[in-house]
Short mmCIF file of C-alpha atoms in Angstrom, two decimals:
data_model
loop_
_atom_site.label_atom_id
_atom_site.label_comp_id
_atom_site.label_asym_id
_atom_site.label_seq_id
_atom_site.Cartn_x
_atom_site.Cartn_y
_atom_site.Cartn_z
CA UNK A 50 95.25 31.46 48.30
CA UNK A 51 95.56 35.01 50.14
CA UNK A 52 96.43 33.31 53.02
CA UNK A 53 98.94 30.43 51.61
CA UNK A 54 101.18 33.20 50.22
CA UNK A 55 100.75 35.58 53.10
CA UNK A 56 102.23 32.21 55.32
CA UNK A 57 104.89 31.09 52.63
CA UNK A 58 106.21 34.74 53.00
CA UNK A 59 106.24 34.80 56.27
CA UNK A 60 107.64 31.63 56.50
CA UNK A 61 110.57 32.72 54.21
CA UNK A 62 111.15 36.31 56.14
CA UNK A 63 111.76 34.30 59.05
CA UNK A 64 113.76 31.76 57.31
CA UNK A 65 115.88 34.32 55.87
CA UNK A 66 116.47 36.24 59.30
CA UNK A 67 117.05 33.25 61.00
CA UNK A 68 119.75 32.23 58.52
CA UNK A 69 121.44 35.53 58.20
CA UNK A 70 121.74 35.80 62.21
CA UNK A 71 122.89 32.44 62.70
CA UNK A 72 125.45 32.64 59.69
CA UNK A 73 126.70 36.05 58.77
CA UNK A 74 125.68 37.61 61.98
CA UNK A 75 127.87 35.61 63.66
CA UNK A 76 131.37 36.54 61.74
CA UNK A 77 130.95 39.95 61.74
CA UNK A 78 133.81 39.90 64.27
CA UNK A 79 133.33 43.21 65.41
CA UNK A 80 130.24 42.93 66.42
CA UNK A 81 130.54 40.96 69.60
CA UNK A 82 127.01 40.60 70.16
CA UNK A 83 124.56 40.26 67.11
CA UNK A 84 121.31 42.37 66.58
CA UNK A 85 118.42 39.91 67.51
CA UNK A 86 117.09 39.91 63.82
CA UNK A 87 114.53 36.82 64.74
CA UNK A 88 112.79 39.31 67.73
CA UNK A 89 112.84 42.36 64.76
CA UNK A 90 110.41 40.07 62.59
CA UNK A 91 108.78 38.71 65.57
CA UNK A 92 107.78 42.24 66.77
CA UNK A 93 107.54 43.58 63.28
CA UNK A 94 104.41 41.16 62.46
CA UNK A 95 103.01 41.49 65.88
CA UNK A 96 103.13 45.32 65.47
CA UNK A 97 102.59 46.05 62.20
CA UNK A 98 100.24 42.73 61.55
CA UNK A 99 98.27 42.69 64.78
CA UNK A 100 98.57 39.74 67.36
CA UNK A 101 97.25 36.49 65.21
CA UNK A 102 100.52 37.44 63.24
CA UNK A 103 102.66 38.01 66.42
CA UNK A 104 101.52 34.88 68.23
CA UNK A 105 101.65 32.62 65.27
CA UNK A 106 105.46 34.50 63.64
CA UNK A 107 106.61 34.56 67.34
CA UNK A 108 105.86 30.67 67.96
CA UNK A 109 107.95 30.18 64.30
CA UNK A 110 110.62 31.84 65.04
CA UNK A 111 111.05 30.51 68.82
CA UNK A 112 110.35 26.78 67.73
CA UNK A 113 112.98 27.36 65.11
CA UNK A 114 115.63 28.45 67.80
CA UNK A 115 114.42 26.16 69.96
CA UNK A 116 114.71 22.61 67.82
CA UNK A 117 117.94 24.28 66.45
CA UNK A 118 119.82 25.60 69.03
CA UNK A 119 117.77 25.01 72.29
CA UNK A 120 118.15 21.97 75.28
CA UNK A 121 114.78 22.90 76.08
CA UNK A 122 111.79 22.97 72.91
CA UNK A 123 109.16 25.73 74.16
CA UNK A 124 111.01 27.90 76.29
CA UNK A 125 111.94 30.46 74.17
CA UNK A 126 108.94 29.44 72.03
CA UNK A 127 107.03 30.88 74.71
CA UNK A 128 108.64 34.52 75.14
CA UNK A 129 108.63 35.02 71.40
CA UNK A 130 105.26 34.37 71.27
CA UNK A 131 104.32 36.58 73.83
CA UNK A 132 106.40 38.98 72.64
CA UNK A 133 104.61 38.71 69.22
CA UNK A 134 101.31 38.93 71.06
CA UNK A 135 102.01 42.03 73.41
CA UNK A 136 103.28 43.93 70.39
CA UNK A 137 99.86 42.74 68.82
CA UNK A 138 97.96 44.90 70.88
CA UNK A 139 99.60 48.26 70.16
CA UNK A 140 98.60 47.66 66.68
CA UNK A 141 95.88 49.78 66.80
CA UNK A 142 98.29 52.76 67.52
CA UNK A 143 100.28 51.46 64.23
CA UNK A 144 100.98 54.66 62.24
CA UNK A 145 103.09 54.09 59.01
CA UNK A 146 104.86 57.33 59.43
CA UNK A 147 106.14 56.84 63.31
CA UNK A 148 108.71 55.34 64.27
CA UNK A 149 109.22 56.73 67.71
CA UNK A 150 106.56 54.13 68.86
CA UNK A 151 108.12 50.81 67.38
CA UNK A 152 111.37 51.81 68.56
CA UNK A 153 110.19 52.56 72.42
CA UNK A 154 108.44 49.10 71.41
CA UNK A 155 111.12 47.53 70.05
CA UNK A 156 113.40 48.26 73.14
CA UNK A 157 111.05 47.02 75.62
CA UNK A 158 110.75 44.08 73.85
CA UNK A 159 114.27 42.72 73.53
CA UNK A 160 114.87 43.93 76.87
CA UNK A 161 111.89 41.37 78.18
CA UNK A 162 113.29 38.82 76.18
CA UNK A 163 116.64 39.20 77.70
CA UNK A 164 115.70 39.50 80.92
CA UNK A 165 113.36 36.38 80.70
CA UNK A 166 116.31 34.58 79.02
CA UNK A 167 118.68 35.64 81.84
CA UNK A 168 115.96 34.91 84.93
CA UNK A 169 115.54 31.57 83.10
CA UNK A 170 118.54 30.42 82.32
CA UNK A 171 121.18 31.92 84.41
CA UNK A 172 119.78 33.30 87.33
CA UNK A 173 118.28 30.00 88.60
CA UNK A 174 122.05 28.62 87.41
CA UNK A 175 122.63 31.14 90.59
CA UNK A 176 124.75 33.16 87.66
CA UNK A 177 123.78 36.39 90.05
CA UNK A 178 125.66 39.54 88.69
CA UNK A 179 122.98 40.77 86.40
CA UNK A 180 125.90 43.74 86.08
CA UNK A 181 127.59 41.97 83.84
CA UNK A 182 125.46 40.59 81.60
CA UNK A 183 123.33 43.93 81.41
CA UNK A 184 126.16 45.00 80.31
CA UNK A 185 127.99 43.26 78.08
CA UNK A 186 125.03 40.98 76.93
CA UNK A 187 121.50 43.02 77.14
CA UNK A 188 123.08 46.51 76.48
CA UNK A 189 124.49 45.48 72.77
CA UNK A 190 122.10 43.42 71.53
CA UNK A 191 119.71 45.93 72.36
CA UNK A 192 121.87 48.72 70.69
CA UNK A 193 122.68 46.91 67.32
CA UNK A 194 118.65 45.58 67.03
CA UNK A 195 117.61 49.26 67.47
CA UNK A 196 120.01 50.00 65.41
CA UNK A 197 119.57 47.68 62.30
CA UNK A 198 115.10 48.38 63.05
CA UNK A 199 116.09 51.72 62.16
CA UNK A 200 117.63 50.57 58.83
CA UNK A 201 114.79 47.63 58.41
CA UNK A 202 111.34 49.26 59.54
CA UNK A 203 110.94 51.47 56.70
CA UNK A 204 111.70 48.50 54.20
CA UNK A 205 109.70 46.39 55.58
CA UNK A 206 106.97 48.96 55.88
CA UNK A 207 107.19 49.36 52.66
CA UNK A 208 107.35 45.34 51.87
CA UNK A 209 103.94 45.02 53.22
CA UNK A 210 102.40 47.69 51.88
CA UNK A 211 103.14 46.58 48.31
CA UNK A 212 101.95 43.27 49.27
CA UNK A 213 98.72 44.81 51.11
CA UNK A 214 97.79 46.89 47.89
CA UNK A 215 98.77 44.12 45.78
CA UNK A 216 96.22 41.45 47.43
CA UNK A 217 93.64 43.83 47.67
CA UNK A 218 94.27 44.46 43.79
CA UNK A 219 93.84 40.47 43.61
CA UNK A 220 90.79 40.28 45.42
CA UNK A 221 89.33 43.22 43.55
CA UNK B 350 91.91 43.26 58.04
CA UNK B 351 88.39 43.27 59.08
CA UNK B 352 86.42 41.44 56.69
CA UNK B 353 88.18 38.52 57.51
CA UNK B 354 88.15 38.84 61.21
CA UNK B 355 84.98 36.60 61.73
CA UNK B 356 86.95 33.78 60.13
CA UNK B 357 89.20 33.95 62.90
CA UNK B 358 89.71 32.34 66.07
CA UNK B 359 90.94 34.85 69.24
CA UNK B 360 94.25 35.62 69.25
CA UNK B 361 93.97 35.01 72.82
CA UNK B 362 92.25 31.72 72.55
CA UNK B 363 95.51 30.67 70.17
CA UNK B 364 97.99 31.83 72.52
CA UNK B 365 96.67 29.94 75.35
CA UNK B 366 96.26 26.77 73.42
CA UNK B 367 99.98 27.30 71.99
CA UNK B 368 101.31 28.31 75.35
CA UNK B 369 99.80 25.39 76.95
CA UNK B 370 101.59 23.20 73.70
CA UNK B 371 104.89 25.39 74.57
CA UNK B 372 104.80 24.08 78.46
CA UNK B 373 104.08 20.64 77.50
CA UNK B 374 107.05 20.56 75.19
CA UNK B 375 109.32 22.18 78.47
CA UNK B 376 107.88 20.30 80.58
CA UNK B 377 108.54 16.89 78.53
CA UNK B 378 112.16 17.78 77.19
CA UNK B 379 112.87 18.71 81.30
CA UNK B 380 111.68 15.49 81.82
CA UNK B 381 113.32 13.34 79.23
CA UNK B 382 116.08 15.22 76.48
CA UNK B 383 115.12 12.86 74.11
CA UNK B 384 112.18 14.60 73.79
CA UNK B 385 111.46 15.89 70.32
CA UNK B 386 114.67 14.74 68.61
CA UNK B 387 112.39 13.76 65.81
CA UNK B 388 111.38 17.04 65.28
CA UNK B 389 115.07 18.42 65.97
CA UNK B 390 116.33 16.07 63.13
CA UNK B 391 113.58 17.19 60.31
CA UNK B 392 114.34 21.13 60.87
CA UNK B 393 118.29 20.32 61.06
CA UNK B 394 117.89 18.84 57.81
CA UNK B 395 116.25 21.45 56.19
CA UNK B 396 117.99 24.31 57.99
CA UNK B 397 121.50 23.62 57.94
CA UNK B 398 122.03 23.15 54.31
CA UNK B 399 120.86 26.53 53.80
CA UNK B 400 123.57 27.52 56.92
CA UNK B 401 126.46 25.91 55.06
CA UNK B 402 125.77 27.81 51.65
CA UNK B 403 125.19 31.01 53.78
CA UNK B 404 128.39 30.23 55.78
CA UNK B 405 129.98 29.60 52.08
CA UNK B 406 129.16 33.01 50.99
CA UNK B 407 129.60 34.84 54.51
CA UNK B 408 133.62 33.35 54.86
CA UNK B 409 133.94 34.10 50.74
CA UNK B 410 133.21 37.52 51.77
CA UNK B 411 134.85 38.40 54.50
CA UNK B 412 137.82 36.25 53.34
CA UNK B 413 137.57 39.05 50.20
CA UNK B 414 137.11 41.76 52.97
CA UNK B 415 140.23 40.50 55.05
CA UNK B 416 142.60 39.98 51.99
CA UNK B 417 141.78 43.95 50.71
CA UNK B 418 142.01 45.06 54.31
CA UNK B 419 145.66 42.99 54.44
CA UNK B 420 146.38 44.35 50.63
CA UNK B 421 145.90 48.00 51.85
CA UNK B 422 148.10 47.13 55.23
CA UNK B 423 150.51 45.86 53.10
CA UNK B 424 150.83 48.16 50.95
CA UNK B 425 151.10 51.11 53.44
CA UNK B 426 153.66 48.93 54.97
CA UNK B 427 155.60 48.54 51.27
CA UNK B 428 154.98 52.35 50.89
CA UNK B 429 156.64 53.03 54.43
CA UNK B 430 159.49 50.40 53.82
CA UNK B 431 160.22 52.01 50.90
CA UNK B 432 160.75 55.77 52.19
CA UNK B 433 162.47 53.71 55.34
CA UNK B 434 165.28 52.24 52.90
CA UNK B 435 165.96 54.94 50.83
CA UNK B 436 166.77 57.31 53.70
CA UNK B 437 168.85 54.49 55.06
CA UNK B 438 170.35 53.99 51.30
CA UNK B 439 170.88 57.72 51.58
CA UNK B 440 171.95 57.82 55.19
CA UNK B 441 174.75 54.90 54.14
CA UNK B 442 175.99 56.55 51.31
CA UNK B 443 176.68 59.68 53.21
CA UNK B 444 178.32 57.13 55.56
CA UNK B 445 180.41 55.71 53.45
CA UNK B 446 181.91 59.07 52.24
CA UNK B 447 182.74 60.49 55.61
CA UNK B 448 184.49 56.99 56.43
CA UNK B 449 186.80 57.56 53.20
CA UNK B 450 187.19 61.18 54.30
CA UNK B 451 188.53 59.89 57.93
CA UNK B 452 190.29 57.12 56.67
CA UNK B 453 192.17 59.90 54.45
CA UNK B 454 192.20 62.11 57.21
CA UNK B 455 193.60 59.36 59.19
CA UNK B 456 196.83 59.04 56.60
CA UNK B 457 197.15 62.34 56.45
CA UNK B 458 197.53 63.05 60.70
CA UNK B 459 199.99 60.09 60.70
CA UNK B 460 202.03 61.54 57.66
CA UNK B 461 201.81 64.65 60.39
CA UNK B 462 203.24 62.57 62.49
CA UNK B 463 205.91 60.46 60.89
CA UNK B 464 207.38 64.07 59.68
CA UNK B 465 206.75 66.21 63.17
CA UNK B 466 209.72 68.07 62.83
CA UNK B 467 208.50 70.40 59.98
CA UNK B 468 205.13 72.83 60.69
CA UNK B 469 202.64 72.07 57.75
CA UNK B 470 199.51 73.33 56.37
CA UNK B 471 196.82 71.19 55.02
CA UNK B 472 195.24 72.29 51.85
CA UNK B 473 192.84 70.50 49.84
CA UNK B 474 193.01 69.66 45.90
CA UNK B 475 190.72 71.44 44.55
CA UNK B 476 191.50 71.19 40.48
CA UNK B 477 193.71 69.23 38.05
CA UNK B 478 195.33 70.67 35.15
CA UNK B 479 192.99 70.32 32.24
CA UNK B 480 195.50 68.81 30.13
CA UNK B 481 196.75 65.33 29.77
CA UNK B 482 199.81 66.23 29.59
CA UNK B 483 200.71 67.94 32.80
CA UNK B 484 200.30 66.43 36.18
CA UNK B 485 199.55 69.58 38.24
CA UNK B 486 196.96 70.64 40.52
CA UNK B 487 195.98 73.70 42.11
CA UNK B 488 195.36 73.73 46.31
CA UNK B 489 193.23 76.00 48.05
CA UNK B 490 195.43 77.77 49.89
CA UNK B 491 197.49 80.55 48.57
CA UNK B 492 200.14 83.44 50.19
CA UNK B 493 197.74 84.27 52.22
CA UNK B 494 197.67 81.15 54.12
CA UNK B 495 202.02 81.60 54.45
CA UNK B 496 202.06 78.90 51.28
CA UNK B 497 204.86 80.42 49.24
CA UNK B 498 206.98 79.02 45.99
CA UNK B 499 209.64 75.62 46.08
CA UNK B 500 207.37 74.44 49.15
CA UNK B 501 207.42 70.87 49.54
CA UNK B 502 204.07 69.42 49.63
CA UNK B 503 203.23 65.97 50.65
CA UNK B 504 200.56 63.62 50.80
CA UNK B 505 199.17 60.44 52.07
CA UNK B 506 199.33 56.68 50.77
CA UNK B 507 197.49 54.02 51.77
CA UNK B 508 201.10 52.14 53.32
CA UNK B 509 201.85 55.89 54.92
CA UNK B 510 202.60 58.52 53.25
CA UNK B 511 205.30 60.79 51.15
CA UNK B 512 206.77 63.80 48.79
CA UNK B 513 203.97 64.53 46.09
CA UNK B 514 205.35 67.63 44.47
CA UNK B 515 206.78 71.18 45.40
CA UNK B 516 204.87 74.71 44.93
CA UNK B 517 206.03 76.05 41.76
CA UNK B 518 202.99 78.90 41.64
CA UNK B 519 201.59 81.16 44.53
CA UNK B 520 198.17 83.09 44.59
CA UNK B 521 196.46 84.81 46.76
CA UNK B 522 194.14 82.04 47.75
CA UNK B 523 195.55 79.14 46.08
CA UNK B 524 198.89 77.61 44.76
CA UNK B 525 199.82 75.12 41.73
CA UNK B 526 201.64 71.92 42.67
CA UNK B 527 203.55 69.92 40.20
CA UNK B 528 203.80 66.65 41.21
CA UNK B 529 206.72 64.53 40.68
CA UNK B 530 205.26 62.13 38.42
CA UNK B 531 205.10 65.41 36.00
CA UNK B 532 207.32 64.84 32.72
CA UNK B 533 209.32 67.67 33.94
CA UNK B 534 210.12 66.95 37.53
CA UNK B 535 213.63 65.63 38.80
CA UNK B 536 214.21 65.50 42.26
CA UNK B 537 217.36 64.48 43.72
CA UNK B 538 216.74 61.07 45.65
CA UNK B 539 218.94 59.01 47.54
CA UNK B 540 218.83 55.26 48.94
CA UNK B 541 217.67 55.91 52.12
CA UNK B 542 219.69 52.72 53.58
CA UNK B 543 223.23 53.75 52.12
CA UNK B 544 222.84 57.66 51.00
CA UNK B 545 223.68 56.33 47.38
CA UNK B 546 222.49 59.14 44.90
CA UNK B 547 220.61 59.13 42.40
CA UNK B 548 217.43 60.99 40.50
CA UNK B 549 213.54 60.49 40.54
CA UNK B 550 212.37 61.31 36.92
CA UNK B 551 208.55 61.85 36.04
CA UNK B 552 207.52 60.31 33.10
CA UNK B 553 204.23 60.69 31.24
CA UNK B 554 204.86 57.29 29.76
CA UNK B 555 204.68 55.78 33.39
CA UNK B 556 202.25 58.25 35.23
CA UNK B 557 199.70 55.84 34.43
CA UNK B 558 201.54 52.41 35.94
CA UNK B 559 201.88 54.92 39.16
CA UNK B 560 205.89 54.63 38.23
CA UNK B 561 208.67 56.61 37.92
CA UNK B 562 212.40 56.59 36.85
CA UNK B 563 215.20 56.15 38.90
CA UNK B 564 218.24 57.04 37.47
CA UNK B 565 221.78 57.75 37.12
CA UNK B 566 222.67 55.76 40.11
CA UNK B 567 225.92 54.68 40.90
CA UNK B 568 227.46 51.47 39.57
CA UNK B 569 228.71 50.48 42.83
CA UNK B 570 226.10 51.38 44.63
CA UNK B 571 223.96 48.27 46.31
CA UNK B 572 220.64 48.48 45.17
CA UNK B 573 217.64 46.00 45.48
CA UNK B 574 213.76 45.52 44.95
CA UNK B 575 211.62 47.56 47.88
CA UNK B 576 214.66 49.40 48.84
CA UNK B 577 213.25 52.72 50.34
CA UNK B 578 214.02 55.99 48.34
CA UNK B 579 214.05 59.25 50.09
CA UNK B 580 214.61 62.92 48.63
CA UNK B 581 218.86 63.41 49.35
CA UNK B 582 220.18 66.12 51.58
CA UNK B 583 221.81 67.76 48.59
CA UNK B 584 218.92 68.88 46.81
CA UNK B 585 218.43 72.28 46.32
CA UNK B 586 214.72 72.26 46.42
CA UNK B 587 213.28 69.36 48.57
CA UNK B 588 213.79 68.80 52.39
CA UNK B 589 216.04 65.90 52.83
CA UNK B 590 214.32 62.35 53.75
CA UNK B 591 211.00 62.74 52.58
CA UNK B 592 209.62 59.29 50.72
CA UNK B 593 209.19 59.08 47.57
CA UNK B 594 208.94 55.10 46.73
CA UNK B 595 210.18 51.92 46.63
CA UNK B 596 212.64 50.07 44.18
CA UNK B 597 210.95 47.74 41.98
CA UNK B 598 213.61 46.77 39.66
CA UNK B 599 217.03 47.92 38.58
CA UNK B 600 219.68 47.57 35.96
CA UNK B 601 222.42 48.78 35.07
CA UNK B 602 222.66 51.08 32.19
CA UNK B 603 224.79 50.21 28.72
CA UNK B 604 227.19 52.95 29.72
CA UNK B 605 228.10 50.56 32.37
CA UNK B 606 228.70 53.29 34.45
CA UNK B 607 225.36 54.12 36.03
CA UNK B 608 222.18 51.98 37.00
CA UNK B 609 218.54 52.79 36.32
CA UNK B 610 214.90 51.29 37.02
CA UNK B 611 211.86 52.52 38.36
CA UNK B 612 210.01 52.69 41.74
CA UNK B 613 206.89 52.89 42.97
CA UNK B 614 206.02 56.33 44.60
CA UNK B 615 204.12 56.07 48.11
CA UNK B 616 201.85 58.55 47.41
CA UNK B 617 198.67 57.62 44.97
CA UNK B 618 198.34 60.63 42.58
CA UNK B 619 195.58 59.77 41.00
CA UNK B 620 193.55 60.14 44.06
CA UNK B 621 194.74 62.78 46.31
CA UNK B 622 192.14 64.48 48.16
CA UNK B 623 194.32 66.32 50.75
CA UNK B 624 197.84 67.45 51.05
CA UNK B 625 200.40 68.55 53.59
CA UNK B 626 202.18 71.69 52.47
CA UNK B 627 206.01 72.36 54.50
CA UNK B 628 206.25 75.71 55.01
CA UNK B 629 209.81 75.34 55.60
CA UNK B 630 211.74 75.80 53.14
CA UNK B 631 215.46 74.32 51.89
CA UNK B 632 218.00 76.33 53.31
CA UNK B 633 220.56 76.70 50.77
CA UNK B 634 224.03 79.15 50.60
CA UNK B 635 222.75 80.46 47.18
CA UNK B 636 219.57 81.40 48.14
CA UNK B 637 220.99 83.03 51.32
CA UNK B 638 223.71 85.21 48.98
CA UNK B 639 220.93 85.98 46.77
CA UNK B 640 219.58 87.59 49.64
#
């Protein structure tokens, strides 16, 4: 039972994330790049959850993008769910308090993502000035997902703790 | 966390598998782009319904966001508009009166010119006389300014320009004027074609048709509508050959010796802003053997 509602909320979180980026993200004209909300949950379970959390939220999120959006199902199925697993492992240095750690986390995780997303898909399109796209791509996206993790870590902190108390009150 | 770790497989043992599912997939969608389309389809149909409604909501809102943005331009713009047209309105206005004030200014350096021969001081009008029943005004210059008493003054017209009155009071720093519309002002006038006499009569009756009288004229004399009247050489007062008006009608009188009418005077005394005072005055012998 636990476990059904634990998976229908995660389910929905990523549902909601991947609606909001692919919707309202998108007409916020002034933001010419938007925050990668999808990579926030993905890291967010992996970190916060541990890595059966990241691997399984991570392959969600990436299958979603990639029957939605993608040419090619499992590519970026794969980096999310690494992604979600590598973040897995620091949860043992998970502190509810820090945030210093998720961010540095957080940063290095986006910026693997869009580095495997640019090896993958443009460098071997011999698209070669990485300049550019660190730039005007990478360098954004990484500023406005810090940026809205800064806003959303604490909530969602907070999110699961209710829930954690609140299952442990059930199974009491 | 703990308790229910034994239930669980490896994390590591579940990424493998799922990684090795993940290649497949590449692998087989490199391979053929049909792959999957099945799978494509069923998460299409869930997910974009929710993506329109979203999309619904997101263009209400920023729709709403870009209409109060525009509403706030716009009205900055109406504000600024606003202040823009009534310095303009102000800016015309002032416009306006400086064009009446050349155009008057204009009449008045012709009149200058059309009587060159005399030296003249301008002077403006500066009050009426209070009553209704005078038509004087006062100028602002006075003896001071070399205006002195029986000075002809005259003034400009909107077809040029003519007599107005004479200087019947000096100040220090201003002078009266009567004007020859006044009740009480004759001035001897002649025809200016044929030196026929005659006299220019104010009238109170007529100050308001801009008219005056023209009388005791000459039977004989030959007299017709828009004939030009000028002030005669044997005036005592006024400088000979200054307008006054035109004829516009005659008759002659029941005495059958004389004719009288009226005529239009040049000058439009009901709004003169500036004048023309002559400071030369009529010689005559009397005034010299007074002397």
């Amino acid at each position: 039972m636990k476990k059904i509602i634990r998976l229908i909320l995660a389910v929905l979180i990523i549902l909601v994330a991947y609606l909001l980026q692919s919707t309202l993200f998108q007409k916020f004209t002034f933001l010419s790049v938007a925050p990668n909300l999808l990579l926030i949950v993905t890291f967010c379970f992996g970190f916060i959850k541990g890595k059966h959390y990241g691997v399984y939220v991570g392959f969600l999120c990436g299958m979603l993008i990639d029957l939605m959006h993608g040419d090619v199902i499992g590519f970026q199925t794969l980096i999310y769910m690494y992604i979600g697993y590598m973040n897995g492992y620091f949860n043992k240095l998970f502190f509810d308090e820090d945030i210093t750690l998720p961010l540095v986390l957080l940063i290095l995780s986006d910026f693997l993502y869009s580095m495997y997303y640019y090896v993958f898909a443009f460098l071997l399109h011999n698209r070669l000035d990485i300049q550019y796209y660190f730039i005007h791509i990478m360098m954004p996206e990484l500023f406005f997902t810090v940026l809205i993790t800064v806003f959303l870590y604490r909530p969602l902190l907070w999110i699961n703790r209710k829930f954690d108390s609140m299952e442990e009150g059930g199974t009491k | 966390m703990k308790n229910r770790s034994h239930v669980r497989i490896p994390a590591k043992i579940i990424l493998i598998l799922l990684t090795v599912v993940c290649l497949v997939c590449v692998v087989m969608s490199i391979a053929n782009p049909s792959f999957g389309s099945g799978a494509r389809n069923t998460a299409a149909s869930v997910i974009v319904p929710m993506q329109r409604g979203l999309n619904t909501v997101g263009s209400f809102f920023t729709t709403k966001a870009k209409d109060r943005q525009k509403l706030r331009e716009l009205q900055k713009e109406n504000k600024e508009l606003t202040e823009q047209l009534n310095s303009l309105n102000e800016e015309i206005s002032s416009l306006i009166q400086e064009r009446d004030e050349l155009t008057r200014y204009r009449q008045l350096l012709d009149l200058d010119g059309s009587y060159a021969d005399y030296t003249k001081i301008a002077a403006c009008v500066i009050s009426g006389d209070p009553s209704n029943w005078n038509d004087v005004f006062v100028i602002d210059k006075g003896s001071d300014d070399g205006i002195a008493v029986d000075m002809n003054v005259i003034g400009a017209g909107e077809n040029g320009g003519g007599l107005v009155g004479i200087v019947y009071y000096v100040g220090k720093n201003y002078a009266k004027v009567r004007s020859i519309v006044n009740d009480d002002s004759n001035v001897s006038a002649m025809i200016a074609g044929n030196s026929e006499k005659c006299i220019v009569d104010g009238d109170l009756k007529l100050i308001n048709d801009n008219q005056l009288n023209l009388i005791q004229l000459d039977q004989a004399a030959e007299v017709k509508e828009g004939d030009m009247i000028v002030t005669s050489n044997i005036s005592n007062k006024f400088l000979p050959n200054l307008l006054i008006g035109y004829v516009t009608d005659i008759e002659t009188d029941a005495n059958q010796l004389t004719q009288s009418g009226h005529i239009r005077p040049v000058v439009d005394f009901k709004h003169l802003n500036e004048v023309l005072v002559i400071t030369q005055l009529k010689y005559t012998g009397n005034e010299e053997e007074e002397k």
